[in-house]
Amino acid sequence: MTETQQSTALDTLLEETRSFTPPREFVAQANVNDPEVYARADADFESWWEGWAKKLNWDQPWTKVLDWSNAPYAKWFEGGKMNASVQCLDRHVADGNGTRVAFHWEGESGDVRTLTYADMLAEVSKVANGLRSLGIQKGDRVAIYMPMVPELAMTVLACARIGAIFSVVFAGFSSTSLKDRVQDQEAKAVVCADACWRRGKVLDLKVVVDEAVADCPSVENVLIWKRGDGIGTAATGDPRDVYWDDVVVPQPTDCLPEVMDAEDILFILYTSGTTGKPKGIVHTTGGYMTGAYATTNLVFDLKPEKDVYWCTADIGWITGHTYIVFGPMANGVSQVLYEGAPDFPQQDRFWALIEKYQVSVFYTAPTAIRAFMKWGDQHPAAHDLSSLRLLGSVGEPINPEAWVWYLHHIGGGKCPIVDTWWQTETGGIMITPLPGITTTVPGSATTPFPGISARLLDEEGNEIKGAGGGYLVLDRPWPAMLRGIWGDNARFEEAYWSRYPGIYFPGDGAKRDEQGFLWILGRVDDVMNVSGHRLSTMEIESALVSHEAVAEAAVIGVPHELKGQAPVGFVILRSGFEAGPELADELRKHVGTLIGGLARPEQVHFTPELPKTRSGKIMRRLLRDVAEGKAIGDTTTLADPGVLAGLQADYEKGDS
Ligand code: WTA
């Protein structure tokens, strides 16, 4: 098919797919198919969640389900004790499911490893013993910088086993980003891989770690797992370096788990906020595990004895924490874990993997779906995808075109799609269809998960009832909610609980349609969403300003065909520096080096001035108008309206 034929076919599909009712066979086998579940959970949300908590193994039961008296600091399942790694491992082995595959792992170049739940328990125990031998104890922080290999999941679970607070840093982040995160949490150890494969090339991770830890006096050891093939950097002679082969491999395969309080911290995960400094989001044990378990079970309708589940996120993001490690493993399902890129060696790699492992539940991001659409229908068509029964989407709003393409070209027109809205802070899925209940509409995340209460408010805090748009808020606590920002209570209270006192403000806008379905419209703060990943405009601005040529910078997110949004920078140069394409390129690279490739601006424009209010605040909204070629919006608060005309003229010339 030519591109034009493909897009006509898509228009027809869009026209024909106004909604999707779950097929009768799906409903009949669904974990939940009674719409009453919503009313039941709403009538008593504490006992709804308590019911889920009871499905987990606790060393000691709780005395109180929820203590919200010290809001916004929630306590769930107070007095309860459990260990998260036991939920994910020991429990399945004890139930006689030790031989079930936990991970079908595939490296980018085709190397394969199969690990059962019993294998994982043994391996995790070895890592846990190894970490203890390095002096890591309950409450110590361990930063993890690894690619998508089973050892990453093992290290996460090993930390959980010994009560160490882990913090995974996505292995695409730069040494500066890693350093900032390690310093903020004062990590005692860093666990890393020496290298990994990406699109057929070796990425040297150890070099990044070396650079980062040079400035991290809290780090006593760097534990290095070798990817093999001798591809990583040679030893640097840093006495803190220790190797997996020496520390982990000789350890015994059993390890007594630490008994953790429900409210003991499980992990910190850094995410971008509206300032330049990332926020260390804190999650605790009992509530997080309850939320992860329940949402995975119902949203993905898991049947652990027969499903093969594949979430394509990286474990470095919250999606990988909750929907690769803790949710699916607590449910005991078999998963696919893939190290590499979706277009390596060819653009059909994902479909080949689905066919090979007979994947039944598949969870990915709209940005990936848009790339698949662009690569062409022939790639999925060349593979047997009939094992699939349920599809999921996460990370950013999914446009209806991508939704119908996903349904028809991947899901064979028969698989329900769950479009799941949630955040690092929420710990688990909050707004989503339930696949055996909801008649979905392309592009809408539909309704809150049972027990969750979402509302729309206007600027003044008045509730918008019925159809209409506003700020999305969550006005009832939930077990997997964040418990704070590491070391910064003031910021926690300010960022999430002050916009509407006592109500959680996620930072997203949304609208409600006539039938009561929610449509997430995107961020309403200075956070952008690039390929489903959150980036702060301020963080990119600080990176630009740290370059010697830059006096001032403003960054905005502009719509991008594949990435959803892409960062664009506007820069005022210091005197003595010459605007031009080389410098623009250098600045783009500079941001990539400081933060990571994801943050690299699509374009950098030079300008003698930026539109500012009289109080000196940069009006990004007007820059967005310029970038999108729109008529310039309200400029009444602008100090110097002339600035915009100049900017627009330069922008249109495409000066860089
Ligand atoms: C956006 C990722 C629309 C949203 C799990 C949110 C979405 C931010 C969706 C959180 C969705 C996530 N539809 N927007 N289904 N899922 N978002 O913390 O703006 O990396 O606030 O968590 O992604 O990003 P985070």
XYZ file of C-alpha atoms and ligand atoms in Angstrom:
681
model
C 0.000 0.000 0.000
C 1.182 3.513 -0.676
C 1.114 6.095 2.102
C -1.988 7.721 0.637
C -3.795 4.398 0.458
C -2.826 3.711 4.063
C -4.212 7.008 5.273
C -7.469 6.582 3.362
C -7.821 3.153 4.923
C -7.225 4.763 8.315
C -9.905 7.393 7.702
C -12.386 4.637 6.919
C -11.426 2.764 10.081
C -11.849 5.938 12.112
C -15.244 6.491 10.584
C -16.278 2.926 11.355
C -14.822 2.711 14.865
C -16.719 5.225 16.941
C -16.632 2.949 19.963
C -15.621 -0.570 20.932
C -17.740 -2.922 22.991
C -15.794 -5.779 24.560
C -16.596 -9.014 22.707
C -18.886 -11.441 24.525
C -16.144 -14.088 24.854
C -13.861 -11.533 26.484
C -16.533 -10.427 28.940
C -17.347 -14.007 29.879
C -13.778 -14.743 30.983
C -12.923 -11.301 32.422
C -11.625 -10.986 36.007
C -14.358 -8.428 36.516
C -17.381 -7.954 34.277
C -20.004 -6.618 36.625
C -20.366 -2.810 36.378
C -21.609 -2.888 39.979
C -17.939 -3.013 41.000
C -17.748 0.790 40.693
C -20.641 1.472 43.051
C -19.429 -1.112 45.522
C -15.920 0.389 45.629
C -17.312 3.919 45.903
C -19.639 3.043 48.741
C -16.677 2.089 50.926
C -13.343 2.642 49.242
C -11.371 1.613 52.325
C -12.913 -1.813 52.422
C -12.523 -2.133 48.641
C -8.764 -1.653 48.982
C -8.652 -3.745 52.129
C -10.137 -6.606 50.121
C -7.208 -6.355 47.719
C -4.651 -6.078 50.507
C -5.993 -9.327 51.930
C -5.001 -11.127 48.742
C -1.322 -10.458 49.525
C 0.877 -12.295 52.030
C 1.399 -10.273 55.191
C 3.732 -11.225 58.027
C 1.474 -9.321 60.355
C -1.984 -7.868 59.662
C -2.712 -4.133 59.844
C -4.642 -2.491 62.614
C -6.041 0.395 60.564
C -6.739 0.575 56.827
C -6.221 4.310 56.339
C -5.008 7.118 58.528
C -5.618 10.423 56.723
C -5.613 12.533 59.861
C -2.243 14.016 58.974
C -3.158 14.781 55.346
C -1.502 14.980 52.853
C 0.688 12.361 54.554
C -1.301 9.156 54.221
C -0.749 5.951 56.112
C -2.241 2.801 54.646
C -2.466 -0.558 56.377
C -0.812 0.762 59.510
C 0.818 -1.864 61.655
C 0.888 -4.341 58.760
C 4.176 -5.996 57.878
C 5.251 -7.574 54.609
C 8.121 -7.810 52.157
C 7.513 -6.817 48.544
C 9.996 -9.351 47.117
C 8.174 -12.148 48.941
C 4.937 -11.174 47.157
C 6.725 -11.326 43.833
C 8.775 -14.492 44.346
C 8.565 -16.733 47.426
C 4.813 -16.758 47.320
C 4.654 -18.297 43.835
C 7.324 -20.844 44.632
C 5.465 -21.800 47.827
C 2.257 -22.158 45.804
C 3.949 -24.681 43.524
C 4.453 -22.268 40.631
C 8.231 -22.066 40.836
C 8.643 -23.633 37.406
C 6.506 -20.983 35.713
C 8.539 -18.648 33.513
C 8.931 -15.214 35.063
C 10.894 -13.695 32.178
C 11.477 -14.598 28.578
C 14.373 -12.208 28.118
C 15.712 -11.344 24.728
C 18.798 -9.246 24.089
C 18.881 -6.961 21.124
C 21.187 -9.212 19.142
C 18.970 -12.223 19.758
C 20.559 -13.760 22.856
C 17.868 -15.407 24.944
C 17.487 -16.262 28.622
C 14.558 -17.912 30.337
C 14.130 -17.407 34.060
C 11.449 -19.146 36.101
C 10.046 -17.760 39.334
C 12.260 -20.235 41.244
C 15.307 -19.044 39.273
C 14.412 -15.441 40.038
C 14.058 -16.206 43.758
C 17.493 -17.823 43.804
C 19.114 -15.021 41.810
C 17.458 -12.241 43.784
C 18.592 -13.908 47.001
C 22.171 -13.940 45.733
C 22.050 -10.266 44.839
C 20.464 -9.476 48.205
C 23.213 -11.395 50.027
C 25.810 -9.654 47.885
C 24.432 -6.229 48.761
C 24.373 -7.155 52.448
C 28.015 -8.273 52.161
C 28.807 -4.730 51.005
C 27.252 -3.413 54.203
C 23.921 -2.316 52.707
C 21.207 -2.358 55.348
C 17.558 -1.531 55.707
C 16.948 2.136 54.907
C 20.207 2.631 52.946
C 19.768 4.038 49.458
C 20.952 2.169 46.393
C 20.928 3.830 42.974
C 20.562 1.506 39.984
C 21.755 2.378 36.481
C 21.169 -0.619 34.243
C 19.697 -1.492 30.864
C 16.730 -3.820 30.330
C 18.323 -7.037 31.508
C 16.979 -9.480 34.107
C 19.679 -8.259 36.516
C 17.867 -4.926 36.701
C 14.675 -6.575 37.957
C 16.790 -8.780 40.238
C 18.573 -5.801 41.775
C 15.297 -3.963 42.359
C 13.804 -7.005 44.084
C 17.027 -7.669 46.017
C 16.893 -4.161 47.467
C 13.255 -4.705 48.383
C 14.257 -7.980 50.040
C 16.792 -6.384 52.375
C 14.804 -3.190 52.879
C 17.257 -0.963 51.020
C 15.543 1.989 49.346
C 16.245 1.684 45.647
C 16.199 4.377 43.057
C 16.403 3.350 39.424
C 17.836 5.973 37.104
C 16.910 5.399 33.458
C 20.116 4.359 31.676
C 19.548 7.010 28.984
C 20.150 9.784 31.531
C 23.451 11.663 31.498
C 26.155 11.539 34.151
C 25.008 14.914 35.498
C 21.439 13.662 35.912
C 22.708 10.505 37.585
C 25.017 12.495 39.853
C 22.207 14.854 40.930
C 19.981 11.911 41.827
C 22.710 10.001 43.670
C 23.642 13.119 45.621
C 20.068 14.035 46.492
C 19.378 10.661 48.073
C 22.947 10.199 49.389
C 23.111 6.720 47.937
C 25.505 4.332 49.624
C 25.957 2.180 46.521
C 25.404 2.344 42.795
C 24.629 -0.849 40.897
C 25.318 -0.588 37.182
C 26.043 -2.509 34.035
C 29.275 -1.877 32.203
C 27.471 -1.523 28.876
C 24.440 -2.378 26.803
C 23.361 -2.716 23.190
C 21.184 -0.170 21.439
C 20.466 -0.299 17.708
C 23.440 -2.526 17.175
C 25.852 -0.227 18.986
C 27.491 -0.603 22.355
C 26.571 2.057 24.888
C 29.214 2.430 27.535
C 27.351 2.934 30.821
C 30.319 2.583 33.135
C 31.914 5.745 31.767
C 28.758 7.650 32.674
C 28.737 6.161 36.169
C 32.433 6.941 36.704
C 31.833 10.558 35.808
C 28.792 10.764 38.057
C 30.252 9.147 41.171
C 33.450 11.180 41.001
C 31.406 13.804 42.826
C 29.426 11.514 45.129
C 31.215 10.992 48.441
C 28.242 9.056 49.893
C 28.890 6.184 47.475
C 30.963 3.463 49.135
C 30.738 0.930 46.311
C 29.896 0.678 42.649
C 28.714 -2.849 41.904
C 29.277 -3.671 38.245
C 27.448 -6.318 36.258
C 29.192 -7.168 33.005
C 26.984 -7.351 29.949
C 29.397 -9.909 28.581
C 31.303 -10.023 25.331
C 33.931 -7.775 26.918
C 32.132 -4.751 25.557
C 32.308 -2.470 28.586
C 34.954 -0.062 29.790
C 37.987 -1.520 31.430
C 38.431 -1.050 35.176
C 39.406 2.449 36.190
C 41.121 1.422 39.392
C 38.606 3.245 41.602
C 38.803 1.293 44.882
C 35.009 1.576 45.200
C 34.472 -0.610 42.109
C 33.417 -4.188 42.834
C 32.216 -6.813 40.391
C 29.039 -8.880 40.293
C 31.096 -11.978 39.532
C 32.940 -11.612 42.835
C 30.240 -10.136 45.063
C 27.017 -11.766 43.855
C 27.821 -14.983 42.028
C 29.390 -16.879 44.983
C 26.497 -16.052 47.358
C 24.028 -18.624 48.711
C 20.686 -18.864 46.915
C 18.556 -18.180 49.931
C 18.220 -14.942 51.830
C 16.027 -14.118 54.771
C 13.791 -11.202 53.791
C 13.663 -8.114 55.979
C 10.284 -7.666 57.637
C 9.037 -4.308 56.395
C 6.409 -2.069 57.844
C 3.588 -1.205 55.441
C 4.774 2.409 55.518
C 8.517 1.689 55.177
C 9.900 3.255 52.010
C 10.205 0.870 49.064
C 11.723 3.236 46.508
C 12.419 6.761 45.361
C 11.867 7.597 41.720
C 12.919 10.959 40.355
C 10.609 12.783 37.998
C 10.556 16.222 36.440
C 8.660 19.003 38.093
C 8.145 22.615 37.217
C 11.535 23.736 38.545
C 14.976 22.724 37.340
C 15.427 20.185 40.144
C 13.819 16.740 39.729
C 11.581 15.509 42.530
C 12.394 12.282 44.355
C 8.953 10.715 44.582
C 8.678 8.436 47.617
C 6.620 5.244 47.589
C 6.112 2.912 50.520
C 5.538 -0.814 50.761
C 2.066 -2.080 51.691
C -0.135 0.433 49.895
C 1.991 0.477 46.765
C 1.964 -3.320 46.539
C -1.799 -3.407 47.056
C -2.395 -0.832 44.322
C 0.063 -2.478 41.926
C -1.463 -5.892 42.478
C -5.086 -4.799 42.130
C -4.680 -2.590 39.072
C -2.527 -5.137 37.228
C -5.053 -7.834 37.957
C -8.128 -5.938 36.795
C -6.864 -3.578 34.097
C -4.795 -6.249 32.336
C -7.270 -8.976 33.211
C -4.348 -11.261 33.994
C -4.626 -15.025 34.028
C -1.161 -15.864 35.397
C -1.425 -19.533 34.504
C -1.740 -18.835 30.798
C -1.065 -15.215 29.873
C 2.199 -13.956 28.452
C 2.361 -10.279 29.248
C 4.662 -7.696 27.704
C 5.062 -4.118 28.836
C 7.565 -2.346 26.596
C 8.444 0.417 29.075
C 11.889 0.662 30.595
C 12.145 -0.297 34.273
C 13.790 3.108 34.723
C 10.347 4.734 34.544
C 7.388 4.249 36.866
C 5.581 2.135 34.251
C 8.368 -0.413 34.456
C 8.384 -0.353 38.266
C 4.673 -0.990 38.658
C 3.797 -2.857 35.464
C 6.907 -4.970 34.886
C 8.351 -5.621 38.322
C 5.820 -5.310 41.113
C 2.321 -5.659 39.635
C 2.879 -8.503 37.167
C 5.315 -10.361 39.415
C 3.003 -10.088 42.428
C 0.367 -11.627 40.157
C 2.840 -14.320 39.064
C 2.483 -13.938 35.300
C 5.060 -14.801 32.612
C 6.560 -11.789 30.871
C 8.647 -10.819 27.891
C 11.566 -8.522 28.661
C 13.426 -7.020 25.715
C 16.708 -5.152 25.852
C 16.708 -3.173 22.661
C 15.072 -0.877 20.153
C 11.784 -1.635 18.342
C 13.399 -1.149 14.932
C 16.409 -3.385 15.374
C 17.426 -5.222 13.313
C 14.171 -4.449 11.497
C 11.027 -2.454 12.069
C 9.056 -5.608 12.836
C 11.037 -6.632 15.929
C 8.118 -6.202 18.347
C 5.743 -8.218 16.174
C 8.340 -10.941 15.774
C 8.661 -11.098 19.576
C 4.890 -11.216 20.071
C 4.638 -14.079 17.604
C 7.614 -15.944 19.061
C 6.489 -15.765 22.689
C 2.744 -15.848 22.000
C 2.208 -12.625 23.908
C -1.407 -12.224 24.987
C -1.388 -8.853 26.780
C 0.658 -5.996 25.336
C 1.211 -2.571 26.937
C 3.016 0.232 25.113
C 3.024 4.010 24.521
C 1.278 6.131 21.867
C 4.613 7.493 20.673
C 5.647 3.935 19.767
C 2.297 3.274 18.092
C 2.704 6.388 15.936
C 6.166 5.216 14.900
C 4.757 1.777 13.978
C 2.065 3.461 11.877
C 4.683 5.434 10.057
C 6.864 2.392 9.421
C 3.923 0.764 7.666
C 1.166 -1.821 8.031
C 3.235 -4.485 6.291
C 5.375 -5.090 9.409
C 2.624 -6.298 11.757
C 0.840 -7.932 8.806
C 3.845 -10.190 8.258
C 3.402 -11.790 11.697
C 0.820 -13.938 13.409
C -0.459 -11.727 16.221
C -3.487 -13.860 17.002
C -2.183 -14.683 20.510
C -3.015 -11.105 21.574
C -6.212 -10.607 23.549
C -5.739 -7.231 25.253
C -3.825 -4.046 24.449
C -2.796 -1.151 26.660
C -1.557 2.395 26.188
C 0.210 4.717 28.621
C 2.258 7.857 28.993
C 0.458 10.497 26.960
C -2.887 11.104 25.318
C -3.460 8.604 22.504
C -4.841 10.239 19.376
C -7.888 8.469 17.897
C -5.974 7.619 14.686
C -3.327 5.754 16.662
C -6.044 4.098 18.756
C -7.955 2.654 15.782
C -4.752 1.632 14.042
C -3.682 -0.195 17.220
C -7.071 -1.899 17.500
C -7.186 -3.096 13.905
C -3.578 -3.655 12.879
C -2.275 -5.070 16.155
C -5.410 -6.212 17.934
C -7.075 -7.756 14.872
C -10.159 -5.648 15.589
C -11.004 -7.879 18.551
C -8.751 -6.858 21.460
C -10.023 -4.293 23.952
C -7.652 -1.339 24.449
C -7.052 0.052 27.909
C -5.841 3.652 27.747
C -4.410 4.129 31.226
C -3.829 7.542 32.787
C -1.587 7.797 35.812
C 1.700 9.263 37.040
C 4.925 8.492 38.870
C 3.231 10.058 41.864
C 0.068 7.959 41.737
C 2.099 4.725 41.764
C -0.524 2.918 39.707
C -3.245 3.330 37.118
C -5.966 5.832 38.069
C -8.176 6.445 35.039
C -8.764 3.543 32.696
C -11.348 1.324 31.100
C -11.926 -2.099 32.636
C -11.611 -4.375 29.624
C -14.533 -6.658 30.467
C -16.892 -3.800 31.275
C -16.182 -0.553 29.465
C -17.376 0.237 25.963
C -14.419 2.382 24.967
C -14.148 5.405 22.691
C -10.922 6.071 20.728
C -8.862 8.675 22.595
C -10.579 8.625 25.978
C -9.120 7.088 29.156
C -12.809 6.773 30.185
C -13.407 6.572 33.954
C -11.550 6.321 37.276
C -10.511 2.855 38.444
C -12.899 1.526 41.110
C -12.268 3.264 44.425
C -10.605 6.286 42.781
C -12.384 9.615 42.740
C -11.502 12.137 40.029
C -13.154 15.528 39.538
C -12.769 18.518 37.276
C -12.364 21.950 38.844
C -12.189 25.418 37.381
C -9.614 28.080 38.218
C -11.472 29.043 41.410
C -12.013 25.489 42.568
C -15.658 25.199 41.532
C -16.560 21.734 40.407
C -17.448 21.212 36.762
C -20.267 18.744 36.692
C -21.456 17.059 33.543
C -19.791 17.797 30.217
C -17.011 20.387 30.262
C -13.308 20.975 30.716
C -11.127 21.854 33.695
C -8.256 20.839 35.930
C -8.199 17.182 36.811
C -7.978 16.483 40.554
C -8.092 13.388 42.757
C -10.013 14.068 45.916
C -9.729 10.817 47.799
C -6.554 9.054 49.016
C -5.517 5.737 47.430
C -3.047 3.103 48.659
C -0.290 3.542 46.028
C -0.207 7.329 46.325
C 3.128 9.057 46.850
C 4.054 9.663 50.462
C 6.231 12.684 49.798
C 9.239 14.103 48.005
C 12.551 12.827 49.363
C 13.902 15.436 51.753
C 11.456 18.137 50.700
C 8.102 18.177 52.464
C 7.552 21.833 51.651
C 7.784 21.137 47.927
C 5.503 18.105 48.263
C 2.811 20.193 49.918
C 3.256 23.075 47.534
C 3.407 21.117 44.279
C 0.446 18.815 44.801
C -1.769 20.006 47.640
C -1.793 23.795 47.588
C -3.538 24.595 44.277
C -6.765 23.301 45.821
C -6.122 22.837 49.542
C -6.363 19.216 50.616
C -6.982 17.909 47.098
C -4.355 16.206 44.947
C -3.514 18.243 41.847
C -1.742 16.130 39.180
C -1.032 19.006 36.766
C -3.179 17.736 33.892
C -6.151 19.311 32.164
C -9.094 17.140 31.124
C -12.559 17.300 29.695
C -15.631 15.206 30.369
C -17.921 14.253 27.504
C -21.690 13.806 27.466
C -21.510 10.205 28.618
C -19.201 11.054 31.503
C -15.926 9.812 29.970
C -12.722 11.692 30.721
C -10.339 12.887 27.996
C -6.895 13.869 29.261
C -5.756 17.020 27.481
C -2.153 17.212 28.710
C -0.118 19.181 31.204
C -1.238 22.561 32.414
C 2.117 23.373 34.035
C 5.645 23.839 32.730
C 6.130 20.157 32.156
C 6.146 18.661 28.698
C 5.632 15.132 27.567
C 8.199 13.954 25.027
C 7.645 10.421 23.725
C 5.631 9.692 26.849
C 8.379 10.960 29.158
C 8.114 13.930 31.414
C 10.539 16.786 31.022
C 10.630 20.080 32.785
C 10.976 23.202 30.663
C 12.985 24.772 33.493
C 15.418 21.886 33.596
C 16.158 22.310 29.886
C 16.362 26.075 30.312
C 18.930 25.707 33.105
C 20.918 23.363 30.888
C 20.919 25.926 28.053
C 21.879 28.762 30.375
C 24.801 26.756 31.740
C 26.455 27.096 28.308
C 28.914 29.986 28.159
C 27.245 31.482 25.063
C 23.775 31.736 26.593
C 22.513 34.731 28.537
C 18.858 33.707 28.757
C 16.728 30.854 27.515
C 13.095 29.861 27.277
C 11.909 26.397 26.356
C 8.506 25.231 25.227
C 7.001 21.963 24.069
C 5.628 22.047 20.529
C 3.421 19.398 18.915
C 5.437 16.673 17.201
C 4.091 14.038 14.843
C 5.820 11.094 16.511
C 6.929 12.260 19.932
C 3.680 13.965 20.898
C 5.647 17.000 21.985
C 9.214 18.113 21.342
C 11.270 20.760 23.164
C 12.145 23.950 21.286
C 14.513 26.525 22.764
C 14.611 30.309 22.368
C 17.979 31.728 23.319
C 19.472 35.160 23.941
C 23.217 35.061 23.406
C 25.858 36.790 25.454
C 27.741 39.463 23.606
C 30.668 38.166 21.647
C 28.870 35.011 20.510
C 27.660 34.579 16.985
C 24.219 33.108 16.241
C 24.306 30.379 13.617
C 23.513 26.756 12.862
C 26.772 25.455 14.406
C 26.061 27.116 17.719
C 22.428 25.972 17.610
C 23.658 22.440 17.122
C 26.204 22.768 19.880
C 23.506 23.975 22.281
C 21.223 21.085 21.381
C 24.053 18.652 22.057
C 24.916 20.452 25.281
C 21.417 19.817 26.630
C 21.663 16.179 25.550
C 24.939 15.788 27.429
C 23.653 17.465 30.557
C 20.259 15.797 30.851
C 20.027 12.990 28.322
C 19.170 12.539 24.658
C 15.438 12.820 25.298
C 15.756 16.435 26.357
C 17.749 17.595 23.325
C 15.758 20.453 21.755
C 14.371 19.828 18.302
C 15.367 23.370 17.356
C 17.165 26.282 18.977
C 16.213 29.783 17.859
C 18.247 32.872 18.591
C 16.469 36.020 19.578
C 17.534 39.406 20.924
C 14.650 39.348 23.417
C 12.032 37.132 25.011
C 8.392 38.045 25.644
C 8.074 38.847 29.339
C 5.481 40.202 31.673
C 6.200 43.458 33.459
C 7.302 41.422 36.459
C 9.840 39.631 34.286
C 8.102 36.265 33.873
C 8.673 34.654 30.481
C 5.370 34.209 28.663
C 5.819 30.737 27.236
C 2.263 30.722 25.998
C 3.153 33.411 23.485
C 6.262 31.535 22.406
C 4.058 28.531 21.804
C 1.832 30.653 19.595
C 4.876 31.777 17.641
C 6.134 28.225 17.263
C 2.764 26.916 16.171
C 2.320 29.777 13.726
C -0.899 30.799 15.490
C -2.274 34.281 15.748
C -0.587 35.749 18.801
C -2.835 35.443 21.867
C -3.533 38.019 24.539
C -0.489 40.274 24.949
C -1.935 42.835 27.335
C 0.366 41.782 30.171
C 3.448 41.890 27.984
C 6.056 44.494 28.919
C 7.114 45.131 25.324
C 4.680 43.877 22.658
C 7.218 44.748 19.927
C 9.356 41.776 20.980
C 6.900 39.331 19.488
C 6.813 40.757 16.010
C 10.576 40.398 15.795
C 10.486 36.872 17.172
C 7.810 35.786 14.770
C 9.651 37.192 11.790
C 12.863 35.396 12.835
C 11.024 32.178 13.534
C 9.392 32.173 10.134
C 12.724 32.791 8.476
C 13.886 29.617 10.250
C 17.063 31.366 11.359
C 18.670 28.271 12.772
C 0.754 11.925 31.036
C 3.640 7.831 33.345
C -2.895 11.082 28.709
C 0.059 12.916 31.952
C 2.693 6.693 33.763
C 0.672 12.606 33.315
C -1.124 10.574 30.083
C 2.086 12.251 32.955
C -1.522 9.215 30.104
C 2.733 11.321 33.938
C -2.668 8.837 29.343
C 0.243 9.476 31.353
N -3.327 9.799 28.669
N -1.818 11.480 29.385
N -3.093 7.572 29.277
N -0.645 8.565 30.904
N -0.026 10.691 30.850
O 4.991 10.384 35.745
O 0.377 14.223 31.555
O 6.066 9.597 33.589
O 0.609 13.686 34.210
O 3.948 8.599 34.456
O 1.993 11.614 31.670
O 3.996 10.913 33.503
P 4.836 9.888 34.348
